[in-house]
Coordinates of C-alpha atoms and ligand atoms in Angstrom, one line a residue:
M939 CA 7.0 1.8 21.7
P940 CA 7.1 2.0 17.9
S941 CA 9.5 4.9 18.1
S942 CA 11.1 6.6 21.0
P943 CA 8.9 9.2 22.7
D944 CA 11.5 11.8 22.2
R945 CA 11.6 11.3 18.5
R946 CA 7.8 11.2 18.3
E947 CA 7.5 14.4 20.2
L948 CA 10.2 16.0 18.1
L949 CA 8.4 15.1 14.9
K950 CA 5.2 16.5 16.3
L951 CA 6.9 19.7 17.3
L952 CA 8.6 20.0 13.9
A953 CA 5.3 19.5 12.2
A954 CA 3.6 22.0 14.4
T955 CA 6.3 24.7 14.2
P956 CA 5.8 27.1 11.3
L957 CA 9.5 27.7 10.7
A958 CA 10.6 24.1 11.0
A959 CA 7.7 22.9 8.9
G960 CA 8.6 25.5 6.3
A961 CA 12.1 24.3 6.2
L962 CA 10.9 20.7 5.9
A963 CA 8.7 21.7 3.0
A964 CA 11.6 23.4 1.3
T965 CA 13.7 20.2 1.6
A966 CA 11.0 17.9 0.5
T967 CA 10.3 19.9 -2.6
A968 CA 13.8 20.9 -3.6
H969 CA 14.0 18.3 -6.4
A970 CA 10.5 18.5 -7.6
T971 CA 10.4 21.5 -9.8
A972 CA 6.9 22.6 -9.2
A973 CA 5.6 21.2 -5.9
P974 CA 3.7 23.9 -4.1
I975 CA 5.7 25.3 -1.2
R976 CA 3.2 25.4 1.6
T977 CA 3.3 27.1 5.0
A978 CA 2.4 25.3 8.1
T979 CA -1.2 26.1 8.2
A980 CA -2.2 22.4 7.7
P981 CA -2.8 20.2 10.8
A982 CA 0.1 18.2 12.1
A983 CA -2.0 15.1 12.3
A984 CA -5.2 13.8 10.7
A985 CA -8.1 12.6 12.7
G986 CA -7.4 9.0 13.8
I987 CA -3.8 8.9 12.5
V988 CA -1.0 9.1 15.1
K989 CA 2.0 10.1 13.0
P990 CA 2.4 13.6 11.6
V991 CA 0.9 13.9 8.1
P992 CA 2.3 17.2 6.8
P993 CA 1.1 18.4 3.4
E994 CA 4.5 18.0 1.7
L995 CA 4.3 14.3 2.4
F996 CA 0.6 13.4 2.5
T997 CA -2.8 14.3 1.0
L998 CA -5.5 13.6 3.5
R999 CA -8.6 11.7 2.3
G1000 CA -11.0 11.2 5.1
T1001 CA -9.6 8.8 7.7
N1002 CA -6.7 8.0 5.2
A1003 CA -3.5 9.7 4.2
E1004 CA -2.1 9.3 0.7
T1005 CA 1.7 9.6 0.1
V1006 CA 2.6 12.5 -2.2
F1007 CA 4.3 10.5 -4.9
S1008 CA 6.8 13.3 -5.7
A1009 CA 8.0 13.1 -2.0
L1010 CA 9.4 9.6 -2.8
R1011 CA 11.9 11.1 -5.2
D1012 CA 14.6 11.4 -2.6
T1013 CA 13.9 8.0 -0.9
G1014 CA 15.4 4.7 -1.7
R1015 CA 13.8 1.5 -2.6
L1016 CA 12.1 1.3 0.8
T1017 CA 9.4 3.8 1.8
P1018 CA 10.3 5.5 5.1
A1019 CA 7.5 5.1 7.7
D1020 CA 7.2 8.8 7.9
R1021 CA 5.8 8.9 4.4
F1022 CA 4.1 5.5 4.1
F1023 CA 0.4 5.9 3.2
V1024 CA -2.2 5.1 5.8
R1025 CA -5.5 3.4 5.0
N1026 CA -7.7 3.3 8.1
H1027 CA -11.3 2.2 8.1
T1028 CA -11.8 3.9 11.4
S1029 CA -8.8 5.1 13.4
T1030 CA -5.4 3.9 14.7
P1031 CA -5.7 2.2 18.1
R1032 CA -2.7 2.6 20.4
L1033 CA -2.2 -0.9 21.6
S1034 CA 0.6 -2.2 23.8
E1035 CA 2.6 -5.3 23.2
R1036 CA 2.3 -6.1 26.9
D1037 CA -1.4 -6.6 26.8
W1038 CA -1.5 -8.0 23.3
K1039 CA -2.4 -11.6 22.4
L1040 CA -3.3 -13.4 19.3
T1041 CA -6.1 -16.0 19.4
V1042 CA -6.1 -18.7 16.7
W1043 CA -9.4 -20.6 16.7
G1044 CA -12.0 -22.5 14.7
S1045 CA -13.1 -25.7 13.1
G1046 CA -9.9 -25.9 11.0
L1047 CA -7.8 -26.7 14.1
T1048 CA -7.2 -30.2 15.5
G1049 CA -7.6 -31.0 19.1
R1050 CA -10.4 -30.5 21.6
R1051 CA -9.8 -26.9 22.6
R1052 CA -9.8 -25.4 19.1
S1053 CA -8.4 -22.2 20.4
V1054 CA -4.8 -21.3 21.0
E1055 CA -3.3 -18.1 22.3
F1056 CA 0.1 -16.5 21.5
D1057 CA 1.3 -13.6 23.6
Y1058 CA 3.9 -11.2 22.1
A1059 CA 6.9 -12.9 23.7
T1060 CA 5.8 -16.3 22.4
L1061 CA 5.4 -14.9 18.9
R1062 CA 8.9 -13.2 19.1
S1063 CA 10.4 -16.6 20.1
L1064 CA 9.4 -18.2 16.8
P1065 CA 11.9 -18.2 13.9
A1066 CA 12.0 -14.7 12.4
V1067 CA 11.9 -14.0 8.6
T1068 CA 12.5 -10.8 6.8
R1069 CA 11.1 -9.9 3.4
T1070 CA 10.6 -6.8 1.3
A1071 CA 7.1 -6.3 0.0
V1072 CA 4.9 -3.5 -1.2
I1073 CA 1.5 -2.9 0.3
E1074 CA -0.8 -1.3 -2.2
C1075 CA -4.5 -0.5 -1.7
A1076 CA -6.8 -2.2 -4.3
G1077 CA -8.2 1.3 -4.9
N1078 CA -4.8 2.9 -5.7
G1079 CA -5.3 5.1 -8.8
R1080 CA -9.1 5.1 -8.4
S1081 CA -9.5 8.8 -9.2
L1082 CA -8.0 8.2 -12.7
F1083 CA -11.2 6.2 -13.6
T1084 CA -12.9 9.6 -13.4
T1085 CA -10.2 12.1 -14.4
Q1086 CA -8.8 10.1 -17.3
Q1087 CA -11.7 7.8 -18.4
G1088 CA -14.7 10.0 -17.4
E1089 CA -16.3 7.2 -15.4
S1090 CA -17.8 7.3 -12.0
V1091 CA -16.7 5.1 -9.2
S1092 CA -17.2 4.9 -5.4
G1093 CA -14.5 4.9 -2.7
T1094 CA -11.5 7.0 -1.6
S1095 CA -10.2 9.2 -4.5
W1096 CA -6.6 8.0 -4.4
T1097 CA -4.3 9.2 -7.1
L1098 CA -1.2 6.9 -7.2
G1099 CA 0.2 7.2 -3.7
A1100 CA -1.7 4.4 -1.9
I1101 CA 1.4 2.2 -2.1
G1102 CA 4.6 1.8 -0.1
A1103 CA 7.4 -0.7 0.1
A1104 CA 9.0 -1.8 3.3
R1105 CA 11.2 -4.5 4.8
W1106 CA 9.0 -6.5 7.1
R1107 CA 10.2 -8.8 9.8
G1108 CA 8.1 -11.2 11.6
V1109 CA 7.1 -14.9 11.8
R1110 CA 5.6 -17.1 9.1
L1111 CA 1.9 -17.5 9.4
R1112 CA 2.6 -21.1 8.4
D1113 CA 4.6 -21.6 11.6
V1114 CA 1.8 -20.1 13.8
L1115 CA -0.8 -22.2 12.1
H1116 CA 1.2 -25.4 12.5
R1117 CA 1.9 -24.6 16.2
A1118 CA -1.8 -24.0 16.7
G1119 CA -2.6 -27.4 15.2
L1120 CA -3.7 -26.8 11.6
S1121 CA -6.0 -29.6 10.5
S1122 CA -5.7 -31.1 7.0
S1123 CA -9.4 -30.2 6.5
A1124 CA -8.8 -26.4 6.9
V1125 CA -9.7 -24.4 3.8
D1126 CA -9.7 -20.7 4.9
V1127 CA -8.1 -18.5 7.5
M1128 CA -9.5 -15.1 8.5
P1129 CA -7.3 -12.6 10.3
S1130 CA -9.2 -9.8 12.1
G1131 CA -8.1 -6.4 13.4
L1132 CA -8.4 -4.9 16.8
D1133 CA -9.4 -1.4 15.6
D1134 CA -13.0 -0.3 16.1
E1135 CA -15.8 -1.9 14.2
F1136 CA -16.5 -0.3 10.8
V1137 CA -19.9 1.3 10.4
T1138 CA -20.9 2.5 7.0
G1139 CA -24.3 3.8 5.8
G1140 CA -25.6 3.1 9.3
V1141 CA -24.6 -0.6 9.1
N1142 CA -22.0 -2.1 11.5
L1143 CA -19.9 -4.4 9.4
G1144 CA -17.8 -5.5 12.4
R1145 CA -14.1 -5.7 12.7
V1146 CA -11.9 -5.4 9.6
R1147 CA -11.3 -9.0 8.4
R1148 CA -11.0 -10.9 5.2
P1149 CA -10.5 -14.6 4.5
L1150 CA -7.4 -16.0 2.9
P1151 CA -7.3 -19.5 1.3
V1152 CA -5.1 -21.9 3.3
A1153 CA -2.8 -22.3 0.3
K1154 CA -1.8 -18.6 0.4
A1155 CA -1.6 -18.6 4.2
L1156 CA 0.9 -21.4 4.1
D1157 CA 2.9 -19.9 1.3
D1158 CA 4.5 -16.5 1.9
V1159 CA 2.3 -14.7 4.5
I1160 CA 4.0 -13.2 7.5
L1161 CA 2.8 -11.8 10.8
A1162 CA 5.1 -8.7 11.0
Y1163 CA 6.3 -6.9 14.1
E1164 CA 8.9 -4.7 12.4
M1165 CA 8.9 -2.4 9.5
N1166 CA 12.2 -1.1 8.0
G1167 CA 14.1 -2.3 11.1
E1168 CA 11.9 -0.6 13.7
P1169 CA 8.9 -1.9 15.7
L1170 CA 5.8 -1.3 13.6
P1171 CA 4.5 2.3 13.9
Y1172 CA 1.1 2.5 15.5
D1173 CA -0.5 3.5 12.2
H1174 CA 0.8 0.5 10.4
G1175 CA -0.4 -2.1 12.8
Y1176 CA 1.6 -2.1 16.0
P1177 CA 2.2 -4.5 17.6
V1178 CA 1.5 -7.1 14.9
R1179 CA 0.1 -7.0 11.4
V1180 CA -0.4 -9.5 8.6
V1181 CA 1.6 -8.9 5.4
V1182 CA 0.3 -10.8 2.3
P1183 CA 2.9 -10.2 -0.4
S1184 CA 1.5 -9.2 -3.9
W1185 CA -2.1 -9.3 -2.8
I1186 CA -4.4 -6.2 -2.4
G1187 CA -3.8 -4.1 0.7
I1188 CA -7.0 -5.2 2.5
A1189 CA -5.5 -8.7 3.0
S1190 CA -2.7 -7.3 5.1
V1191 CA -4.8 -6.8 8.3
K1192 CA -3.3 -4.4 10.8
W1193 CA -3.5 -4.6 14.6
L1194 CA -4.0 -8.4 14.4
G1195 CA -6.2 -9.8 17.2
D1196 CA -7.4 -13.2 16.1
I1197 CA -7.3 -15.6 13.2
E1198 CA -10.2 -17.9 12.5
V1199 CA -9.2 -21.2 10.9
S1200 CA -12.1 -22.9 9.2
D1201 CA -12.9 -26.2 7.5
T1202 CA -15.6 -24.5 5.5
P1203 CA -15.2 -21.4 3.3
L1204 CA -15.4 -18.1 5.2
A1205 CA -16.9 -14.8 4.2
S1206 CA -16.8 -11.2 5.3
P1207 CA -18.0 -7.9 3.8
W1208 CA -14.5 -7.4 2.6
N1209 CA -14.7 -10.4 0.2
T1210 CA -18.4 -10.2 -0.7
Q1211 CA -19.6 -6.5 -0.8
F1212 CA -16.2 -5.0 -1.4
Y1213 CA -13.0 -6.1 -3.2
R1214 CA -14.7 -7.8 -6.2
L1215 CA -15.3 -6.3 -9.6
F1216 CA -18.8 -5.1 -10.1
G1217 CA -20.4 -3.5 -13.1
A1218 CA -21.5 -4.1 -16.7
A1219 CA -18.3 -5.8 -17.8
H1220 CA -18.4 -8.3 -14.9
P1221 CA -20.5 -11.3 -13.8
P1222 CA -23.9 -10.4 -12.2
G1223 CA -22.9 -11.1 -8.6
G1224 CA -19.5 -9.6 -9.1
S1225 CA -16.2 -11.2 -10.0
A1226 CA -14.4 -13.7 -7.7
P1227 CA -12.9 -12.0 -4.6
L1228 CA -9.8 -10.0 -5.7
T1229 CA -6.5 -11.5 -4.8
R1230 CA -3.4 -10.2 -6.6
Q1231 CA -2.5 -6.6 -7.3
T1232 CA -1.9 -5.3 -10.8
I1233 CA 0.8 -3.4 -12.8
K1234 CA 1.4 0.3 -12.6
S1235 CA 4.0 3.1 -13.0
A1236 CA 4.1 6.6 -11.7
W1237 CA 6.2 9.8 -12.1
E1238 CA 7.8 11.3 -9.1
L1239 CA 6.5 14.6 -10.1
P1240 CA 3.4 16.6 -9.0
F1241 CA 0.4 16.6 -11.4
G1242 CA 0.6 19.9 -13.2
A1243 CA 4.3 20.4 -12.6
T1244 CA 5.9 23.3 -14.5
L1245 CA 9.1 22.5 -16.4
A1246 CA 11.4 24.9 -18.2
A1247 CA 11.7 24.6 -22.0
G1248 CA 15.2 24.3 -23.5
E1249 CA 16.6 22.5 -20.5
T1250 CA 17.3 18.8 -19.9
H1251 CA 15.2 17.5 -17.0
T1252 CA 16.1 14.2 -15.3
L1253 CA 12.7 12.8 -14.6
T1254 CA 12.2 9.8 -12.2
G1255 CA 9.5 7.4 -11.3
R1256 CA 8.6 4.0 -10.0
A1257 CA 7.0 0.9 -11.6
W1258 CA 5.7 -2.3 -10.1
S1259 CA 3.8 -5.5 -10.9
A1260 CA 2.4 -8.1 -8.5
A1261 CA 2.6 -10.9 -11.1
A1262 CA 6.3 -10.9 -12.0
P1263 CA 9.5 -8.9 -11.9
L1264 CA 9.4 -5.7 -14.0
E1265 CA 10.8 -6.1 -17.5
T1266 CA 10.8 -2.6 -19.1
V1267 CA 9.5 0.9 -18.4
E1268 CA 8.9 3.0 -21.5
I1269 CA 8.1 6.7 -21.6
S1270 CA 6.4 9.0 -24.1
T1271 CA 6.6 12.7 -24.0
D1272 CA 4.4 13.2 -27.1
G1273 CA 1.1 11.8 -25.8
G1274 CA 1.9 8.2 -26.7
R1275 CA 2.9 8.5 -30.4
S1276 CA 6.5 7.5 -29.7
W1277 CA 8.1 5.6 -26.9
R1278 CA 11.6 5.1 -25.5
R1279 CA 13.0 3.1 -22.7
A1280 CA 13.6 4.6 -19.3
R1281 CA 16.6 3.5 -17.4
V1282 CA 15.6 1.0 -14.7
L1283 CA 17.7 1.6 -11.6
D1284 CA 16.9 -1.4 -9.4
R1285 CA 17.1 -5.1 -9.9
P1286 CA 13.5 -6.1 -10.6
R1287 CA 11.9 -8.5 -8.1
R1288 CA 8.4 -9.9 -7.9
G1289 CA 6.3 -8.1 -5.3
G1290 CA 8.7 -5.1 -5.2
W1291 CA 9.0 -1.9 -7.3
V1292 CA 11.8 -0.4 -9.3
R1293 CA 13.0 3.1 -9.6
W1294 CA 13.5 4.4 -13.2
R1295 CA 14.9 7.6 -14.8
A1296 CA 14.7 9.3 -18.1
D1297 CA 16.0 12.7 -19.4
W1298 CA 13.7 15.0 -21.3
L1299 CA 14.5 18.2 -23.1
P1300 CA 11.2 19.9 -23.8
D1301 CA 11.5 22.3 -26.8
R1302 CA 8.0 23.6 -27.0
T1303 CA 6.1 25.6 -24.4
G1304 CA 2.6 24.8 -23.4
P1305 CA 0.7 21.9 -21.8
A1306 CA 2.1 18.4 -22.3
E1307 CA 1.5 14.9 -21.1
L1308 CA 4.1 12.5 -19.8
L1309 CA 3.3 8.8 -20.1
A1310 CA 5.0 5.8 -18.6
R1311 CA 4.2 2.2 -19.5
A1312 CA 5.5 -0.8 -17.5
T1313 CA 5.8 -4.3 -18.8
D1314 CA 6.6 -7.3 -16.6
R1315 CA 8.4 -10.6 -17.3
A1316 CA 5.1 -12.5 -17.5
G1317 CA 4.2 -10.3 -20.5
N1318 CA 1.7 -8.0 -18.6
R1319 CA 1.8 -4.5 -20.0
Q1320 CA -0.2 -1.5 -18.8
P1321 CA -3.2 -1.0 -21.2
E1322 CA -4.5 2.3 -22.5
R1323 CA -7.7 1.9 -20.6
T1324 CA -8.8 0.0 -17.5
V1325 CA -12.1 -1.9 -17.8
H1326 CA -14.5 0.0 -15.5
N1327 CA -15.7 -1.5 -12.2
T1328 CA -18.1 0.4 -10.0
Q1329 CA -15.8 0.5 -6.9
G1330 CA -12.8 1.6 -8.9
Y1331 CA -10.4 -1.2 -8.1
L1332 CA -7.1 -2.3 -9.8
F1333 CA -6.6 0.7 -12.1
D1334 CA -3.7 -0.3 -14.3
A1335 CA -3.9 1.9 -17.4
V1336 CA -1.1 4.2 -18.6
V1337 CA -1.5 7.5 -16.8
R1338 CA -1.5 10.7 -18.8
H1339 CA 0.5 12.9 -16.4
P1340 CA -0.1 16.6 -17.1
V1341 CA 2.7 19.1 -17.0
T1342 CA 3.2 22.6 -18.3
V1343 CA 6.3 23.6 -20.2
V1344 CA 7.2 27.3 -19.8
Ligands
LIG811 N1 -7.3 -3.8 11.0 C1 -7.2 -3.1 9.8 N2 -6.4 -3.6 8.9 C2 -6.3 -3.0 7.7 C3 -7.1 -1.8 7.4 C4 -7.9 -1.3 8.4 O1 -8.6 -0.3 8.3 N3 -8.0 -2.0 9.6 N4 -7.0 -1.3 6.1 C5 -6.6 -2.2 5.1 C6 -6.3 -1.6 3.8 S1 -7.7 -1.3 2.9 C7 -5.1 -1.3 3.3 S2 -4.8 -0.7 1.8 C8 -3.9 -1.6 4.2 C9 -3.1 -0.3 4.3 O2 -2.0 -0.5 5.1 P1 -1.2 0.8 5.7 O3 -2.2 1.7 6.4 O4 -0.2 0.3 6.7 O5 -0.5 1.5 4.5 O6 -4.2 -2.0 5.5 C10 -5.3 -3.0 5.5 N5 -5.4 -3.5 6.8
LIG812 MO1 -7.0 -0.8 0.7

């Protein structure tokens, strides 16, 4: 079981009990000046999501739950599973490790059988590795294309909370592929999930799956069975998920069931129809399939927060880049006219995020905008505007975070 039944029941109870949920809401918002204090009228769980998704921690968006960014303020570098965003194409299947098996198959394997099975115990007997990595949806920040740039895009209207960092433990995909008999002619591998087939616009696109080039598969990809020292929670891929560090979230296939290994390039709707850049600024058939994530920063403060004038506020946030460790985070409280450095609180690492902090003493009442701008060690810096793409991927522009000073 991903968490003990007792704990799970307790969490459900807590989320369903008006008093307890009220108390939780009060704790969760104690630091964030203006987070709305809600009562427990919201559902304890979203359709298709197993864990509780209370409104202090999550914003529900269809089958998905976005982390309330200000709820990360009192968390460390890792995102606790109880507030890690959930992106489900359909719904979370409740699998059991007893029945689970992984099939590795295809023309990119050597030998006559060309299909090899691993049960859970076999997978656990392979050398274990642990690594911290963020998983971020390619559409994280998508709603900013509209609210900040006035552009229309399709897809889930995430603000900035479709990201989380965790310590993943599992086995190297490389080890599994070699054990299965990887052929030197293999070019692509395609992990596929055991959740329901995804139907959209009346068309069944089949199981969630997306090819990875063999070079990336052999590099740093892991098949994870633990998240932050616990078995994976149901919603995050129990019993085994793929973790593809620094790549867009869709690469990290949950509820892994099989991996096709091919000696010719593979395709799926998730690297043809979706997860490319389409639109006027991009090649006619779309860009190449997206791989790496981008660079962003966010304030751990609700949009529209109210702050008192004449007082010093310690404001916090996070910044991250998939390309290189973070170099600096600068902030502006005057709409971008002047910038100063925020204090970076963590040692920057590639594929992780850093927490940062800055004091602000607002002296004038009225609406204001807080800006944060991250720069990484490869010289990438958040631009003022992200070039539009119709599906709203890879938003990386400096966010103009609205607040009111009273
Ligand atoms: N099998 C399966 N894997 C999946 C998905 C899914 O719906 N089904 N969603 C993908 C997307 S789009 C993202 S952003 C990440 C989200 O991971 P999380 O829900 O653990 O945060 O999982 C990816 N893996
Ligand atoms: Mo995603």
